[in-house]
Coordinates of C-alpha atoms and ligand atoms in Angstrom, one line a residue:
M1 CA 6.5 0.5 -51.9
P2 CA 6.2 0.0 -48.2
A3 CA 9.2 1.5 -46.3
D4 CA 11.2 -1.2 -44.5
N5 CA 12.6 1.0 -41.8
L6 CA 9.2 1.7 -40.1
I7 CA 8.1 0.1 -36.9
V8 CA 4.4 0.1 -36.7
G9 CA 2.3 -0.7 -33.6
L10 CA -1.3 -1.8 -34.3
D11 CA -3.6 -1.9 -31.2
I12 CA -6.8 -3.7 -32.1
G13 CA -9.0 -2.7 -29.1
T14 CA -12.6 -3.2 -28.2
T15 CA -13.5 0.4 -28.8
K16 CA -10.8 1.6 -31.2
V17 CA -8.2 0.4 -33.6
C18 CA -5.1 2.5 -33.4
A19 CA -2.0 2.5 -35.6
V20 CA 1.2 4.3 -34.6
I21 CA 4.2 4.6 -37.0
G22 CA 7.7 4.9 -35.6
E23 CA 10.8 5.6 -37.6
Y24 CA 14.4 6.4 -36.9
N25 CA 15.5 10.0 -37.8
E26 CA 18.9 11.0 -39.1
Q27 CA 20.3 11.2 -35.6
G28 CA 19.3 7.6 -35.1
S29 CA 16.6 8.2 -32.5
L30 CA 13.1 6.9 -32.7
E31 CA 10.3 9.3 -33.6
I32 CA 6.5 8.8 -34.0
T33 CA 5.6 10.2 -37.4
G34 CA 2.0 8.9 -37.8
V35 CA -1.0 8.2 -35.6
G36 CA -4.2 6.8 -37.0
L37 CA -7.4 6.0 -35.1
C38 CA -10.7 4.3 -36.2
P39 CA -13.6 3.2 -34.0
S40 CA -13.8 -0.6 -33.6
F41 CA -17.0 -2.6 -33.7
G42 CA -15.7 -6.1 -34.4
L43 CA -14.5 -7.1 -31.0
R44 CA -16.1 -8.2 -27.8
R45 CA -14.2 -8.0 -24.5
G46 CA -10.9 -7.9 -26.4
V47 CA -11.5 -10.8 -28.8
V48 CA -12.3 -10.5 -32.5
I49 CA -15.9 -11.7 -33.2
N50 CA -16.4 -10.0 -36.6
I51 CA -13.5 -10.3 -39.2
E52 CA -15.0 -8.1 -41.8
S53 CA -15.7 -5.2 -39.5
T54 CA -12.3 -5.5 -37.7
L55 CA -10.3 -5.6 -40.9
R56 CA -12.1 -2.5 -42.2
S57 CA -11.1 -0.6 -38.9
V58 CA -7.5 -1.9 -39.3
A59 CA -7.3 -0.7 -42.9
Q60 CA -8.7 2.7 -42.0
A61 CA -6.5 3.2 -38.9
I62 CA -3.4 2.3 -40.8
E63 CA -4.4 4.5 -43.8
A64 CA -4.9 7.5 -41.5
A65 CA -1.4 6.9 -39.9
E66 CA 0.1 6.6 -43.4
M67 CA -1.5 9.8 -44.5
M68 CA 0.0 11.6 -41.5
S69 CA 3.5 10.2 -42.0
G70 CA 3.6 10.1 -45.8
R71 CA 4.9 6.5 -45.5
E72 CA 3.5 3.2 -46.7
V73 CA 3.1 0.5 -44.1
G74 CA 4.0 -3.1 -45.0
S75 CA 4.1 -4.9 -41.6
V76 CA 3.0 -4.3 -38.0
F77 CA 3.4 -5.4 -34.5
T78 CA 0.0 -6.2 -33.1
G79 CA -1.4 -6.8 -29.6
I80 CA -3.5 -9.5 -28.1
A81 CA -5.8 -9.5 -25.1
G82 CA -8.9 -11.2 -23.8
A83 CA -9.9 -13.4 -20.9
H84 CA -8.2 -16.4 -22.5
I85 CA -4.8 -15.0 -21.7
E86 CA -3.0 -16.8 -18.8
G87 CA 0.4 -16.3 -17.2
I88 CA 2.2 -19.0 -15.3
N89 CA 5.6 -19.2 -13.6
S90 CA 7.8 -22.1 -14.3
R91 CA 11.4 -23.3 -13.5
G92 CA 13.9 -25.5 -15.4
V93 CA 17.2 -27.0 -14.4
V94 CA 20.1 -28.3 -16.5
A95 CA 23.7 -29.4 -15.9
V96 CA 26.5 -27.1 -17.4
T97 CA 28.5 -29.5 -19.6
G98 CA 30.8 -27.4 -21.7
R99 CA 34.5 -26.9 -21.4
G100 CA 35.6 -25.3 -18.2
R101 CA 31.9 -25.3 -17.0
E102 CA 31.5 -21.9 -18.7
I103 CA 27.8 -21.2 -19.4
T104 CA 27.1 -20.7 -23.1
K105 CA 24.1 -19.5 -25.0
E106 CA 23.3 -23.1 -25.8
D107 CA 23.1 -23.8 -22.0
V108 CA 20.7 -20.9 -21.7
D109 CA 18.6 -22.2 -24.6
R110 CA 18.4 -25.6 -23.0
V111 CA 17.4 -24.3 -19.6
I112 CA 14.7 -22.2 -21.1
D113 CA 13.5 -25.2 -23.0
A114 CA 13.4 -27.2 -19.8
A115 CA 11.5 -24.4 -18.0
K116 CA 8.9 -24.1 -20.8
A117 CA 8.3 -27.9 -20.8
V118 CA 5.0 -27.6 -19.0
V119 CA 1.8 -29.1 -20.3
I120 CA -0.1 -26.6 -22.4
P121 CA -3.6 -27.6 -23.6
M122 CA -4.0 -28.1 -27.4
D123 CA -6.2 -25.1 -27.8
R124 CA -3.6 -22.7 -26.3
E125 CA -0.3 -21.5 -27.6
V126 CA 2.7 -19.9 -26.0
L127 CA 2.8 -16.2 -26.7
H128 CA 5.8 -15.2 -24.5
V129 CA 8.5 -17.0 -22.4
I130 CA 10.2 -14.3 -20.4
P131 CA 13.2 -15.2 -18.1
Q132 CA 12.8 -13.8 -14.6
E133 CA 16.1 -14.8 -13.1
F134 CA 18.8 -17.4 -13.6
I135 CA 20.3 -19.4 -10.7
V136 CA 23.8 -20.7 -11.0
D137 CA 24.7 -23.2 -8.3
D138 CA 22.1 -21.8 -5.9
Q139 CA 23.2 -18.2 -6.5
G140 CA 20.0 -16.5 -7.6
G141 CA 19.1 -13.0 -9.0
I142 CA 21.3 -13.4 -12.1
K143 CA 19.9 -11.7 -15.2
D144 CA 22.5 -12.9 -17.7
P145 CA 24.4 -16.0 -16.8
I146 CA 26.4 -16.4 -20.1
D147 CA 30.2 -16.7 -19.5
M148 CA 29.7 -17.4 -15.7
I149 CA 31.2 -20.6 -14.4
G150 CA 28.9 -23.2 -12.7
I151 CA 27.7 -26.8 -12.5
R152 CA 24.0 -26.3 -12.3
L153 CA 22.0 -23.7 -14.2
E154 CA 18.4 -23.0 -13.3
A155 CA 15.9 -20.6 -15.0
E156 CA 12.7 -19.1 -13.7
V157 CA 10.4 -17.9 -16.4
H158 CA 7.0 -16.4 -16.9
I159 CA 5.1 -18.2 -19.6
I160 CA 2.1 -16.4 -21.2
T161 CA -0.3 -18.4 -23.2
G162 CA -3.5 -17.5 -25.2
S163 CA -6.2 -19.2 -27.3
V164 CA -4.9 -20.4 -30.6
T165 CA -8.1 -19.3 -32.5
S166 CA -8.1 -15.8 -31.0
A167 CA -4.5 -15.3 -32.3
Q168 CA -5.4 -16.8 -35.7
N169 CA -8.4 -14.5 -36.0
L170 CA -6.3 -11.4 -35.3
L171 CA -3.7 -12.5 -37.9
K172 CA -6.5 -13.1 -40.4
C173 CA -7.9 -9.5 -39.9
V174 CA -4.5 -7.9 -40.3
N175 CA -3.4 -10.1 -43.3
R176 CA -6.7 -9.6 -45.1
A177 CA -6.4 -5.8 -44.6
G178 CA -3.2 -6.3 -46.6
F179 CA -0.4 -6.2 -43.9
R180 CA 2.1 -8.7 -42.5
V181 CA 2.3 -9.3 -38.8
N182 CA 5.9 -9.2 -37.4
D183 CA 4.8 -10.4 -34.0
I184 CA 1.8 -10.7 -31.7
V185 CA 2.5 -9.2 -28.4
L186 CA 0.5 -9.3 -25.2
Q187 CA -1.2 -5.9 -24.9
S188 CA -0.2 -5.3 -21.3
L189 CA 3.4 -6.1 -22.0
A190 CA 3.4 -3.5 -24.7
S191 CA 1.6 -0.9 -22.5
A192 CA 4.2 -1.5 -19.8
Q193 CA 7.0 -0.6 -22.3
A194 CA 5.3 2.8 -22.9
V195 CA 4.2 3.8 -19.4
V196 CA 6.1 1.9 -16.7
S197 CA 9.7 3.0 -16.0
S198 CA 12.6 0.4 -15.5
D199 CA 12.9 1.7 -11.9
E200 CA 9.3 0.9 -11.2
K201 CA 9.6 -2.5 -12.7
E202 CA 12.7 -3.2 -10.5
L203 CA 10.9 -2.0 -7.4
G204 CA 7.8 -4.0 -8.1
C205 CA 4.9 -2.5 -10.0
L206 CA 1.3 -3.2 -10.8
L207 CA 0.1 -2.1 -14.2
I208 CA -3.7 -1.9 -14.8
D209 CA -4.7 -1.1 -18.4
L210 CA -8.3 0.0 -18.1
G211 CA -9.7 -0.6 -21.6
G212 CA -13.2 -0.5 -23.0
G213 CA -13.8 -4.3 -23.0
T214 CA -11.0 -5.6 -20.8
T215 CA -8.9 -4.7 -17.8
D216 CA -5.4 -6.0 -18.3
V217 CA -3.2 -6.7 -15.3
L218 CA 0.6 -7.1 -15.3
V219 CA 2.9 -7.3 -12.2
H220 CA 6.6 -6.7 -12.5
L221 CA 8.9 -7.8 -9.7
D222 CA 12.7 -7.3 -9.8
G223 CA 12.3 -6.1 -13.4
A224 CA 10.5 -9.1 -14.8
P225 CA 6.8 -10.1 -15.2
Y226 CA 5.4 -12.4 -12.5
H227 CA 1.7 -12.2 -12.9
T228 CA -0.5 -11.7 -16.0
T229 CA -4.3 -11.7 -16.3
V230 CA -7.0 -10.1 -18.4
I231 CA -10.3 -9.4 -16.7
A232 CA -13.3 -9.3 -19.1
V233 CA -14.7 -6.1 -17.7
G234 CA -13.8 -2.6 -18.7
G235 CA -15.0 1.0 -19.2
N236 CA -18.0 -0.2 -21.5
Q237 CA -19.5 -1.8 -18.4
V238 CA -19.3 1.5 -16.5
T239 CA -21.1 3.2 -19.4
S240 CA -23.8 0.5 -19.4
D241 CA -24.3 0.9 -15.7
L242 CA -24.9 4.6 -16.2
A243 CA -27.2 4.1 -19.2
I244 CA -29.4 1.7 -17.2
M245 CA -29.4 3.7 -14.0
L246 CA -30.0 7.1 -15.7
K247 CA -32.4 5.6 -18.3
T248 CA -30.5 7.2 -21.1
P249 CA -29.0 5.8 -24.3
Q250 CA -25.4 4.4 -24.4
D251 CA -24.0 7.3 -26.4
A252 CA -25.4 9.9 -23.9
A253 CA -24.2 7.8 -21.0
E254 CA -20.7 7.6 -22.6
R255 CA -20.6 11.4 -23.0
I256 CA -21.8 12.0 -19.4
K257 CA -19.1 9.6 -18.2
K258 CA -16.3 11.3 -20.1
E259 CA -17.4 14.9 -19.3
S260 CA -18.7 14.6 -15.8
G261 CA -17.9 11.0 -14.5
C262 CA -16.0 10.5 -11.3
C263 CA -15.2 7.3 -9.4
Y264 CA -14.0 8.8 -6.1
M265 CA -16.6 10.6 -4.0
P266 CA -14.3 12.9 -2.0
L267 CA -13.4 14.7 -5.3
V268 CA -17.1 15.7 -6.0
E269 CA -18.3 19.0 -4.7
S270 CA -21.8 18.7 -3.1
D271 CA -23.4 21.4 -5.3
E272 CA -22.2 20.1 -8.7
E273 CA -24.9 19.1 -11.2
V274 CA -25.0 17.2 -14.4
V275 CA -27.6 17.5 -17.2
I276 CA -29.1 14.3 -18.5
P277 CA -30.4 14.9 -22.0
A278 CA -34.1 14.5 -23.0
V279 CA -35.1 11.0 -24.2
G280 CA -38.5 10.5 -25.9
N281 CA -41.1 12.0 -23.7
W282 CA -38.8 12.4 -20.8
P283 CA -37.5 16.0 -20.5
A284 CA -33.8 16.8 -19.8
Q285 CA -33.1 16.9 -16.1
A286 CA -30.3 18.0 -13.9
I287 CA -29.0 15.6 -11.3
P288 CA -26.3 15.9 -8.6
R289 CA -22.8 14.8 -9.9
K290 CA -22.6 12.8 -6.6
E291 CA -25.4 10.6 -8.1
I292 CA -23.2 9.7 -11.1
C293 CA -20.3 8.9 -8.8
R294 CA -22.6 6.7 -6.7
I295 CA -23.2 4.6 -9.8
I296 CA -19.6 4.5 -11.1
Q297 CA -17.6 4.1 -7.9
P298 CA -18.9 0.6 -7.0
R299 CA -18.1 -0.8 -10.4
M300 CA -14.6 0.6 -10.4
T301 CA -14.1 -0.6 -6.8
E302 CA -15.2 -4.1 -7.9
I303 CA -12.7 -4.2 -10.7
F304 CA -9.8 -3.1 -8.4
K305 CA -10.9 -5.5 -5.7
L306 CA -10.8 -8.4 -8.2
V307 CA -7.2 -7.5 -9.0
K308 CA -6.4 -7.1 -5.3
E309 CA -7.7 -10.5 -4.5
Q310 CA -5.5 -12.1 -7.2
L311 CA -2.4 -10.4 -5.9
Q312 CA -3.3 -11.2 -2.3
K313 CA -3.6 -14.9 -3.2
K314 CA 0.0 -14.8 -4.6
S315 CA 1.3 -12.6 -1.8
Y316 CA 2.5 -10.0 -4.3
L317 CA 0.7 -7.1 -2.7
G318 CA 3.5 -6.4 -0.2
M319 CA 6.2 -6.4 -3.0
L320 CA 5.0 -3.4 -5.0
G321 CA 7.5 -0.7 -4.0
G322 CA 7.0 1.0 -7.3
G323 CA 3.3 1.3 -6.7
I324 CA 0.5 1.2 -9.3
V325 CA 0.4 2.6 -12.9
L326 CA -3.1 2.9 -14.4
T327 CA -3.4 3.4 -18.2
G328 CA -5.9 2.8 -21.1
G329 CA -8.8 5.1 -21.8
G330 CA -10.5 4.1 -18.5
S331 CA -7.7 5.8 -16.5
L332 CA -8.9 9.1 -17.8
L333 CA -12.0 8.8 -15.6
A334 CA -11.7 11.3 -12.8
G335 CA -10.7 9.7 -9.5
T336 CA -9.2 6.4 -10.8
A337 CA -5.7 7.0 -9.2
E338 CA -7.3 8.2 -5.9
L339 CA -9.7 5.2 -5.8
A340 CA -6.9 2.7 -6.6
Q341 CA -4.7 4.3 -3.9
E342 CA -7.5 3.7 -1.4
V343 CA -8.4 0.1 -2.5
F344 CA -4.8 -1.1 -2.7
G345 CA -3.3 1.1 0.0
L346 CA -0.4 1.9 -2.5
P347 CA 0.6 5.0 -4.4
A348 CA -1.0 5.1 -7.9
R349 CA -0.6 7.3 -10.9
V350 CA -2.0 7.5 -14.4
G351 CA 0.5 6.4 -17.1
Y352 CA 1.0 8.5 -20.2
P353 CA 3.2 7.1 -23.0
A354 CA 6.8 8.2 -22.6
R355 CA 7.8 11.1 -24.9
F356 CA 10.3 10.1 -27.5
G357 CA 10.2 12.7 -30.2
G358 CA 8.0 13.2 -33.2
L359 CA 4.4 14.1 -32.9
A360 CA 4.3 14.0 -29.1
S361 CA 1.0 15.8 -28.7
E362 CA -0.7 13.2 -31.0
Y363 CA 0.0 10.2 -28.8
Q364 CA 0.1 11.8 -25.3
S365 CA -2.9 10.0 -23.9
P366 CA -3.2 6.7 -22.0
I367 CA -5.4 5.6 -24.9
F368 CA -2.3 5.2 -27.0
A369 CA -0.2 3.3 -24.3
T370 CA -0.6 -0.1 -26.1
A371 CA 0.1 1.2 -29.6
V372 CA 3.1 3.3 -28.6
G373 CA 4.3 0.3 -26.5
L374 CA 4.1 -2.0 -29.5
V375 CA 6.4 0.4 -31.4
L376 CA 8.9 0.3 -28.5
Y377 CA 8.6 -3.4 -28.4
G378 CA 9.2 -3.7 -32.1
A379 CA 12.2 -1.3 -31.8
A380 CA 13.7 -3.4 -28.9
S381 CA 13.2 -6.5 -31.0
A382 CA 15.1 -5.0 -34.0
A383 CA 17.8 -3.9 -31.6
A384 CA 18.1 -7.4 -30.2
D385 CA 18.5 -8.7 -33.7
R386 CA 21.3 -6.2 -34.2
Y387 CA 23.2 -6.9 -31.0
E388 CA 22.9 -10.6 -31.4
T389 CA 25.2 -10.4 -34.4
G390 CA 27.6 -8.0 -32.5
P391 CA 30.3 -8.9 -29.9
T392 CA 29.3 -9.6 -26.3
K393 CA 26.8 -6.8 -25.7
R394 CA 23.7 -8.2 -24.0
T395 CA 20.9 -6.6 -22.0
G396 CA 18.0 -8.2 -20.1
E397 CA 15.5 -6.5 -22.3
G398 CA 17.2 -7.7 -25.5
F399 CA 17.3 -11.2 -24.0
I400 CA 13.5 -11.2 -23.6
V401 CA 12.8 -10.0 -27.1
K402 CA 15.2 -12.6 -28.6
L403 CA 13.4 -15.3 -26.7
R404 CA 10.2 -14.1 -28.2
D405 CA 11.7 -14.5 -31.6
W406 CA 12.6 -18.1 -30.9
M407 CA 8.9 -18.7 -30.0
K408 CA 7.8 -17.6 -33.5
E409 CA 7.7 -21.3 -34.5
F410 CA 4.6 -21.5 -32.5
F411 CA 2.7 -19.4 -34.9
Ligands
ATP1 N1 -12.1 11.0 -20.6 C1 -12.6 9.8 -20.3 N2 -13.2 9.6 -19.1 C2 -13.6 8.4 -18.8 N3 -13.5 7.3 -19.6 C3 -12.9 7.4 -20.8 C4 -12.4 8.7 -21.2 N4 -11.9 8.5 -22.4 C5 -12.1 7.2 -22.7 N5 -12.7 6.5 -21.7 C6 -13.1 5.2 -21.7 O1 -12.0 4.3 -22.0 C7 -12.5 3.1 -22.7 C8 -11.7 2.9 -23.9 O2 -10.3 2.8 -23.6 P1 -9.3 2.2 -24.5 O3 -9.2 3.0 -25.8 O4 -8.0 2.0 -23.8 O5 -9.9 0.8 -24.8 P2 -9.6 -0.3 -26.0 O6 -8.2 -0.4 -26.1 O7 -10.4 0.1 -27.2 O8 -10.3 -1.6 -25.4 P3 -9.6 -2.9 -24.8 O9 -8.2 -2.6 -24.5 O10 -10.5 -3.2 -23.6 O11 -9.8 -3.9 -25.9 C9 -13.9 3.3 -23.0 O12 -14.7 2.6 -22.1 C10 -14.1 4.8 -22.8 O13 -15.4 5.1 -22.3
MG2 MG1 -6.7 -1.5 -25.1

């Protein structure tokens, strides 16, 4: 029998599928009790292109996590990414009509409905509607307007949409592997839960999740998301560049990248050498590590510059007091934080999932940011359900998650 107190994050990535099992211990705090990993071959640039292959990886990853935790999984929170993801900002206005002009939850529902009444093409669906701020009679910056008195209520929201078929294919893989999907969550929103602090979100922060097939970008300003995109280039491209330039197979290039790669020249000593293994009639040879850096650095710079251009267009670059957080497997490449710092002119760090008990050493890598974040997202979602039935306790985060629940009708 699947245990119903588990919160399971399932990250279906381009290079790996990863399942993380969270459960509450006797003291009531969340612990990670299982982590399962399986290589992924059924995705291209973040999107499922082979159902059979993906569902096998899903089943194996969950089975491995179940073995570790000794629990049976029934349902999961899964992530979505791909170049089809789009984020837009929108605004809605309503009149406050109730007794004494006191703003009620119904007013908030109506203003959110008004804000999300934007034209969305038939082939896309709304994944998230996240309030950024409420404005009551021209007074902005309000996170929770309920019980305030006013005549006019406005909401600014961030709406994230994605391709209907991509979401359906994800659902199909998980369902056919034998699991229910509680929710589909944008991968970068999940990663942010795990590696970006609330302070950084308040100060303004750029999250870049450097995956194998995609680079996911998420900007938080004043604690809420304002900009979301997914760029269809990731670490696999860096490996391909190396394979082509060094005339070596992909798996050798991948190993060289992980063991000796670097994307920031000042970090490489001039006398360091790297051995390129023999291929066919070509003998093994040693080349300067600087040569490897000369191949990788332009590709990583290109990815960062693409992101920078997007932010410059929206004038967000000057609003990032919390700096840059890099995560995903690509952030393990030596020099990513230094290069990002140089390209953006902002402080950058590599984001490791926050420690919250359990098998900390098993998930302490940027590779697990999304899966751990999905568990945190699931936990916040359950907490939001609990507080909604309670008295007047309300938090911004809970609000967001609750809204997500209302959007389930779209699936
Ligand atoms: N130590 C390392 N040094 C450099 N690159 C690394 C290292 N470890 C992993 N990577 C790279 O990270 C990428 C995989 O990252 P990650 O596991 O976050 O991707 P994914 O979630 O499977 O893919 P995506 O999110 O794009 O769908 C690969 O390109 C891999 O080469
Ligand atoms: Mg990923």
